[in-house]
mmCIF file of C-alpha atoms in Angstrom:
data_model
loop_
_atom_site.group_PDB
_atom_site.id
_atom_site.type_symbol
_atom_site.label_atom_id
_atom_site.label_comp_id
_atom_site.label_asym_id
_atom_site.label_seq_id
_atom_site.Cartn_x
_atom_site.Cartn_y
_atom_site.Cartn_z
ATOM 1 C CA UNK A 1 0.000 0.000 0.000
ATOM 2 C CA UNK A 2 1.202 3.548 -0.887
ATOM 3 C CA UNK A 3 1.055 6.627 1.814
ATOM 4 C CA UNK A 4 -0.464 9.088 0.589
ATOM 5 C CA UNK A 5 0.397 12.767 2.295
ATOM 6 C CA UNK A 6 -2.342 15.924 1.460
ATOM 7 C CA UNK A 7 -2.275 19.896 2.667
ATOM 8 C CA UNK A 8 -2.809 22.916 1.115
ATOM 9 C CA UNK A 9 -1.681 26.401 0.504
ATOM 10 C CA UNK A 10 -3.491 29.431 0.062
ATOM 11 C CA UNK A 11 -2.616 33.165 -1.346
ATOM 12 C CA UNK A 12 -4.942 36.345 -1.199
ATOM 13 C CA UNK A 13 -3.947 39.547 -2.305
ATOM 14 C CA UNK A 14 -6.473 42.562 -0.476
ATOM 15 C CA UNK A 15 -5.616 44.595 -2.820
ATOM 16 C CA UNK A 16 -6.592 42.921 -6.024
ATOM 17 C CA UNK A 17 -8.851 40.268 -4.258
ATOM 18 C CA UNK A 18 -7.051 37.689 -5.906
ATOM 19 C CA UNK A 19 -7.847 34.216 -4.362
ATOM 20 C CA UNK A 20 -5.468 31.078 -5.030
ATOM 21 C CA UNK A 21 -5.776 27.887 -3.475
ATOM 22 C CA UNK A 22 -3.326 24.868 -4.109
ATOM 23 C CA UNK A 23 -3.940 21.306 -2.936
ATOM 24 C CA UNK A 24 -0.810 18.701 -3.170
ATOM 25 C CA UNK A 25 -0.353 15.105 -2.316
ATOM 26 C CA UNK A 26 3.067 13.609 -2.158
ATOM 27 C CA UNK A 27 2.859 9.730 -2.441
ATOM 28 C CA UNK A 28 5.307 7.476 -1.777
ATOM 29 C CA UNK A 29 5.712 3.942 -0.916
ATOM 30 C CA UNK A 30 8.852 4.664 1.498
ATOM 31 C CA UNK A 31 7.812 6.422 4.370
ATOM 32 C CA UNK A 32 10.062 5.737 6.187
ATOM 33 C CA UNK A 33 12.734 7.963 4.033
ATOM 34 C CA UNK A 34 10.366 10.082 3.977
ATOM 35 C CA UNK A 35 10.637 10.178 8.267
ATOM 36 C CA UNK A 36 14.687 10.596 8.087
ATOM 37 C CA UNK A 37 14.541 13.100 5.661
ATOM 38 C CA UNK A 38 12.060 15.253 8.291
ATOM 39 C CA UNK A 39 14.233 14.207 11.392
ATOM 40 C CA UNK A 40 17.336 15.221 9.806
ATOM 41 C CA UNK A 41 15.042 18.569 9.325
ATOM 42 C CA UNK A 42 14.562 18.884 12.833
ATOM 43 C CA UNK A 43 18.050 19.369 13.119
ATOM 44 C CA UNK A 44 18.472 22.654 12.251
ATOM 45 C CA UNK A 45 18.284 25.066 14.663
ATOM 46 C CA UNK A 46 15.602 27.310 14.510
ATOM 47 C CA UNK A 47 13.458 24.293 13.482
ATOM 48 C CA UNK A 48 14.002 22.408 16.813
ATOM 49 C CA UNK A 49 11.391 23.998 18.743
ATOM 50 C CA UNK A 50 8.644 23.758 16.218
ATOM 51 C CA UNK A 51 5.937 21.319 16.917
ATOM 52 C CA UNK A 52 5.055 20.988 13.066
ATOM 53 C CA UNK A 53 7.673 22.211 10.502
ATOM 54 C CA UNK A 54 5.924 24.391 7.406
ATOM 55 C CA UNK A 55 7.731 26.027 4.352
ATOM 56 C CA UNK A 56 6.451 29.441 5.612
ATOM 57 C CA UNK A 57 8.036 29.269 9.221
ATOM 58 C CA UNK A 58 11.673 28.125 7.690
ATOM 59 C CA UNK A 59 14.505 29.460 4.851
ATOM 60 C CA UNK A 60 14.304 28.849 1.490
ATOM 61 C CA UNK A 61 17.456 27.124 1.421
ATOM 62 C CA UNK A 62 15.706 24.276 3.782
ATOM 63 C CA UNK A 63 12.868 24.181 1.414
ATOM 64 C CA UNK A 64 15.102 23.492 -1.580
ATOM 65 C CA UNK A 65 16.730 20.994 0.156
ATOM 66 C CA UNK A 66 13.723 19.001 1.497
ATOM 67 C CA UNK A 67 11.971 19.801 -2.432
ATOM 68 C CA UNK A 68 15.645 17.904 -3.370
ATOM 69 C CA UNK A 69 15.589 15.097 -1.444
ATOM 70 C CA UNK A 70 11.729 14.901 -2.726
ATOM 71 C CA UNK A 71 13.043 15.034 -6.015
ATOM 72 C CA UNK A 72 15.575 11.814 -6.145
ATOM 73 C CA UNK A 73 13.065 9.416 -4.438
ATOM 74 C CA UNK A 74 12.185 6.929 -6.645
ATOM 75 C CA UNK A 75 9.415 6.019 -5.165
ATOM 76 C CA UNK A 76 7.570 9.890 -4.572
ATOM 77 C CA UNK A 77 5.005 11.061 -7.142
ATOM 78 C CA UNK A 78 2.959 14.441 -6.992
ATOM 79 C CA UNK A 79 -0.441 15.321 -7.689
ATOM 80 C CA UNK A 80 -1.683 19.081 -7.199
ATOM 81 C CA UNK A 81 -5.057 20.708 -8.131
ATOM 82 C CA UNK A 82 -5.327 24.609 -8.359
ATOM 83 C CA UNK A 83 -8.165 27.055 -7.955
ATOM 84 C CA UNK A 84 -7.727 30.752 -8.828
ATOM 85 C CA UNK A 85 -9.819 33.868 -9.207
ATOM 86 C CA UNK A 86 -11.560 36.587 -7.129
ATOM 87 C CA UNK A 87 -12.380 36.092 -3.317
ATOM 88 C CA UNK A 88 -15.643 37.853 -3.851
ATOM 89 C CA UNK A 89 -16.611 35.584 -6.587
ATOM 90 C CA UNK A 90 -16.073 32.120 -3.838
ATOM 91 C CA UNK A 91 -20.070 31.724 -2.706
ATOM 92 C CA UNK A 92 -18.747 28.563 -0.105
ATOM 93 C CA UNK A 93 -15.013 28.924 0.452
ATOM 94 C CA UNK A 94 -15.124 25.115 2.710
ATOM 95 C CA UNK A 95 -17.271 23.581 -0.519
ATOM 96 C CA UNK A 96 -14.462 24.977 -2.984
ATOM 97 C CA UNK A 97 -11.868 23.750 -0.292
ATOM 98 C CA UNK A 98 -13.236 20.244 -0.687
ATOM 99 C CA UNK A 99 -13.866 20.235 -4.505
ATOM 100 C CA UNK A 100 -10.197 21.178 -4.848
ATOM 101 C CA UNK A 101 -9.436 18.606 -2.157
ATOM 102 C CA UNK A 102 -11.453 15.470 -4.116
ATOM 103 C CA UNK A 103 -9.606 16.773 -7.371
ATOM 104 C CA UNK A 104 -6.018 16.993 -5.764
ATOM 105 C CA UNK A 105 -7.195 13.061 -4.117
ATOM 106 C CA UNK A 106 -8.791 11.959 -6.877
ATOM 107 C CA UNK A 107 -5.796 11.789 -8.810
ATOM 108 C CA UNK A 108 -3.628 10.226 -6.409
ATOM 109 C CA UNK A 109 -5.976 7.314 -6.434
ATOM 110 C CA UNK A 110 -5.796 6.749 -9.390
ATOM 111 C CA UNK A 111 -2.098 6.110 -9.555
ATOM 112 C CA UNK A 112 -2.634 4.366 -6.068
ATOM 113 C CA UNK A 113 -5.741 2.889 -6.023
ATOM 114 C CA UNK A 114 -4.612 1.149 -2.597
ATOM 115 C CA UNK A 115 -3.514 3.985 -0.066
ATOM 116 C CA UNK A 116 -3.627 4.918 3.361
ATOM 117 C CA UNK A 117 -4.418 8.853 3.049
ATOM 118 C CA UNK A 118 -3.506 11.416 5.632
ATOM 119 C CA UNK A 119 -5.034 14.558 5.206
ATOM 120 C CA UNK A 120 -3.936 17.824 7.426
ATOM 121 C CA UNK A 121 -6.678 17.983 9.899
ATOM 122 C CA UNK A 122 -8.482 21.559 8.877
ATOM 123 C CA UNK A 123 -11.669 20.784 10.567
ATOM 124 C CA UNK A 124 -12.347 20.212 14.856
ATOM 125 C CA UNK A 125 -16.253 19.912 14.112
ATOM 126 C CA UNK A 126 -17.024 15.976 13.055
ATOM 127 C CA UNK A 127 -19.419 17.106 11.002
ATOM 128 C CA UNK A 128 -17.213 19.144 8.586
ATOM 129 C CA UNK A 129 -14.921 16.404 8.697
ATOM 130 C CA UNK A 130 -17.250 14.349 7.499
ATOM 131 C CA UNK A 131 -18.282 16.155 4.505
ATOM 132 C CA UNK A 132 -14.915 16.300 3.451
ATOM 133 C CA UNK A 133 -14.181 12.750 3.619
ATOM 134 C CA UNK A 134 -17.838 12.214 1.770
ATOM 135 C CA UNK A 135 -16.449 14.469 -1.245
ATOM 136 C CA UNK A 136 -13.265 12.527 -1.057
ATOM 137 C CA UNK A 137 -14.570 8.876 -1.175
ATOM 138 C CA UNK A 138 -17.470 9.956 -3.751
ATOM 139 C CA UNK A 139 -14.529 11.766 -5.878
ATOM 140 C CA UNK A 140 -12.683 8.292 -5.864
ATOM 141 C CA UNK A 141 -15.756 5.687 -5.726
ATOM 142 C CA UNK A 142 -15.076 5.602 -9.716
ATOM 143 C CA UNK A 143 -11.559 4.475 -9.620
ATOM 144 C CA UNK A 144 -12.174 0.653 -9.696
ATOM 145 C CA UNK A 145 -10.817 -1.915 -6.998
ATOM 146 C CA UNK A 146 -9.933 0.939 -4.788
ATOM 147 C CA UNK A 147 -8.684 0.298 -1.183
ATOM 148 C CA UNK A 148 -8.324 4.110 0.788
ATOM 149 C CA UNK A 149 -8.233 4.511 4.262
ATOM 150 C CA UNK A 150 -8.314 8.390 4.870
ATOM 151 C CA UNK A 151 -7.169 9.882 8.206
ATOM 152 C CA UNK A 152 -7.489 13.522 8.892
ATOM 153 C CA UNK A 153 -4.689 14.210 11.083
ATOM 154 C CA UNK A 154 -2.462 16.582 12.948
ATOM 155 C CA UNK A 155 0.655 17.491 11.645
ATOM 156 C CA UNK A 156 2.150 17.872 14.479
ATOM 157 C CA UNK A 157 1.456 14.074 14.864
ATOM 158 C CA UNK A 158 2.322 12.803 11.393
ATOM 159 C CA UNK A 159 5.837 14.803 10.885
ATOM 160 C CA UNK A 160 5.488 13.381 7.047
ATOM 161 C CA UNK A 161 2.364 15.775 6.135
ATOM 162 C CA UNK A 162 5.735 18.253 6.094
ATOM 163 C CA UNK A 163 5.808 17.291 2.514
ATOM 164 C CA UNK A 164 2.946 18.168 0.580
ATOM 165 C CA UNK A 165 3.168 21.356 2.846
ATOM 166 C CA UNK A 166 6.600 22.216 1.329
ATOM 167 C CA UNK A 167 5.049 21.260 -2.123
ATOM 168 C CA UNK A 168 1.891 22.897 -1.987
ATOM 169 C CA UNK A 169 3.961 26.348 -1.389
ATOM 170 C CA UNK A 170 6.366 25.612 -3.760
ATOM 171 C CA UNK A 171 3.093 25.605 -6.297
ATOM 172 C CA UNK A 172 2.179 28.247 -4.870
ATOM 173 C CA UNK A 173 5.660 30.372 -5.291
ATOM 174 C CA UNK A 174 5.305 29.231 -8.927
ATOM 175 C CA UNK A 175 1.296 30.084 -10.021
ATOM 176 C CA UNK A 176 1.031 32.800 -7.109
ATOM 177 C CA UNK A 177 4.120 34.707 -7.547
ATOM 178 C CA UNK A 178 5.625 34.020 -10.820
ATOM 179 C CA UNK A 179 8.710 32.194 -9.024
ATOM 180 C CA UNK A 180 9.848 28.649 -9.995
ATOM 181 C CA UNK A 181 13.089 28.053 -7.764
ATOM 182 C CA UNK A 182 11.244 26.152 -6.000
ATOM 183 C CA UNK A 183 8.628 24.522 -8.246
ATOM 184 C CA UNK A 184 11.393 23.531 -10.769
ATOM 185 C CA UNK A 185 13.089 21.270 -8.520
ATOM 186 C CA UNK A 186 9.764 18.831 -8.453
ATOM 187 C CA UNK A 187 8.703 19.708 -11.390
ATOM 188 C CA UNK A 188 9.597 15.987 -12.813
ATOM 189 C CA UNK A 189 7.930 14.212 -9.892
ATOM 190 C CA UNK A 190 4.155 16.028 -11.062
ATOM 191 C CA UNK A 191 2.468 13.363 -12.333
ATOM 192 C CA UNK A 192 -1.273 15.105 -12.445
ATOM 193 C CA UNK A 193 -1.877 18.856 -12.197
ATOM 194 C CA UNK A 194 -5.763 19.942 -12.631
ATOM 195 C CA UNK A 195 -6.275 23.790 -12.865
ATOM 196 C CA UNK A 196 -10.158 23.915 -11.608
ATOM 197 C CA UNK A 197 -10.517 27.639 -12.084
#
């Protein structure tokens, strides 16, 4: 069974009321390189303290490293799903959260139709976590012979959910702020991109 590893990242200019929202799974069927390469993250000094590491509270240079090691595992592949337009025009920002989610999933399945799934937990209320793991397993209910447990967990409980935070930003660098250092260095390991917009 494959591990597959979801978060998102999100960008919203005031000024412009431009809205982008990035989902990204990283799969891979090693997790436990996947563990050593986040230890040897918790290394570095100003990450020590941190409960949860995220590409927003580090340096770039750790987030080109971690995108690197990413990068030259055989056995990672990434799927990311994009929304963009104007805040004002989003009627139900959790339903377009969860449509993007399903997409982002959806894909992922496909390549791994037998998966345990670990979503960052976004939701407290049982009932909102339910609805997103009802858009989720009716997104994937067409992919035949498909085996998914989904979890939606803490990251500060499942270190490996580091990933797809590091590669939902580096999307988000790329279609958000017309910057690809960081983007370029996966770009090989996308193996589905869906722009829902």
């Amino acid at each position: 069974m494959a591990d597959v590893f979801i978060d998102e990242s999100w960008l919203w200019d005031e000024v412009t009321d431009d809205y982008l929202l990035i989902v990204a799974s990283v799969t891979t069927t090693r997790r436990r390189e996947m563990q050593l390469a986040i230890r040897r993250l918790k290394r570095i000094p100003h990450l020590k303290a941190k409960s949860e590491i995220k590409a927003t509270v580090t340096t770039p240079d750790v987030v080109k490293k971690f995108l690197q090691v990413l990068a030259v595992d055989p056995s990672v592949t990434i799927t990311a799903a994009m929304w963009r337009g104007k805040r004002a025009d989003i009627d139900d920002h959790e339903a377009l959260y969860r449509r993007v989610m399903a997409r982002c999933v959806w894909q992922a399945v496909k390549q791994s139709p037998r998966s345990d799934l670990y979503v960052d937990k976004r939701y407290t209320r049982r009932e909102q976590q339910n609805e997103l793991e009802g858009e989720i397993r009716e997104a994937i209910a067409v992919i035949p012979q498909n085996i998914v447990r989904v979890s939606q967990v803490d990251s500060r409980v499942v270190k490996e959910l580091a990933a797809p935070d590091f590669v939902a930003w580096a999307f988000l660098q790329h279609y958000g702020r017309n910057n690809d250092e960081f983007y370029r260095l996966i770009r090989s390991k996308v193996s589905h991109f869906d722009d829902l917009s």
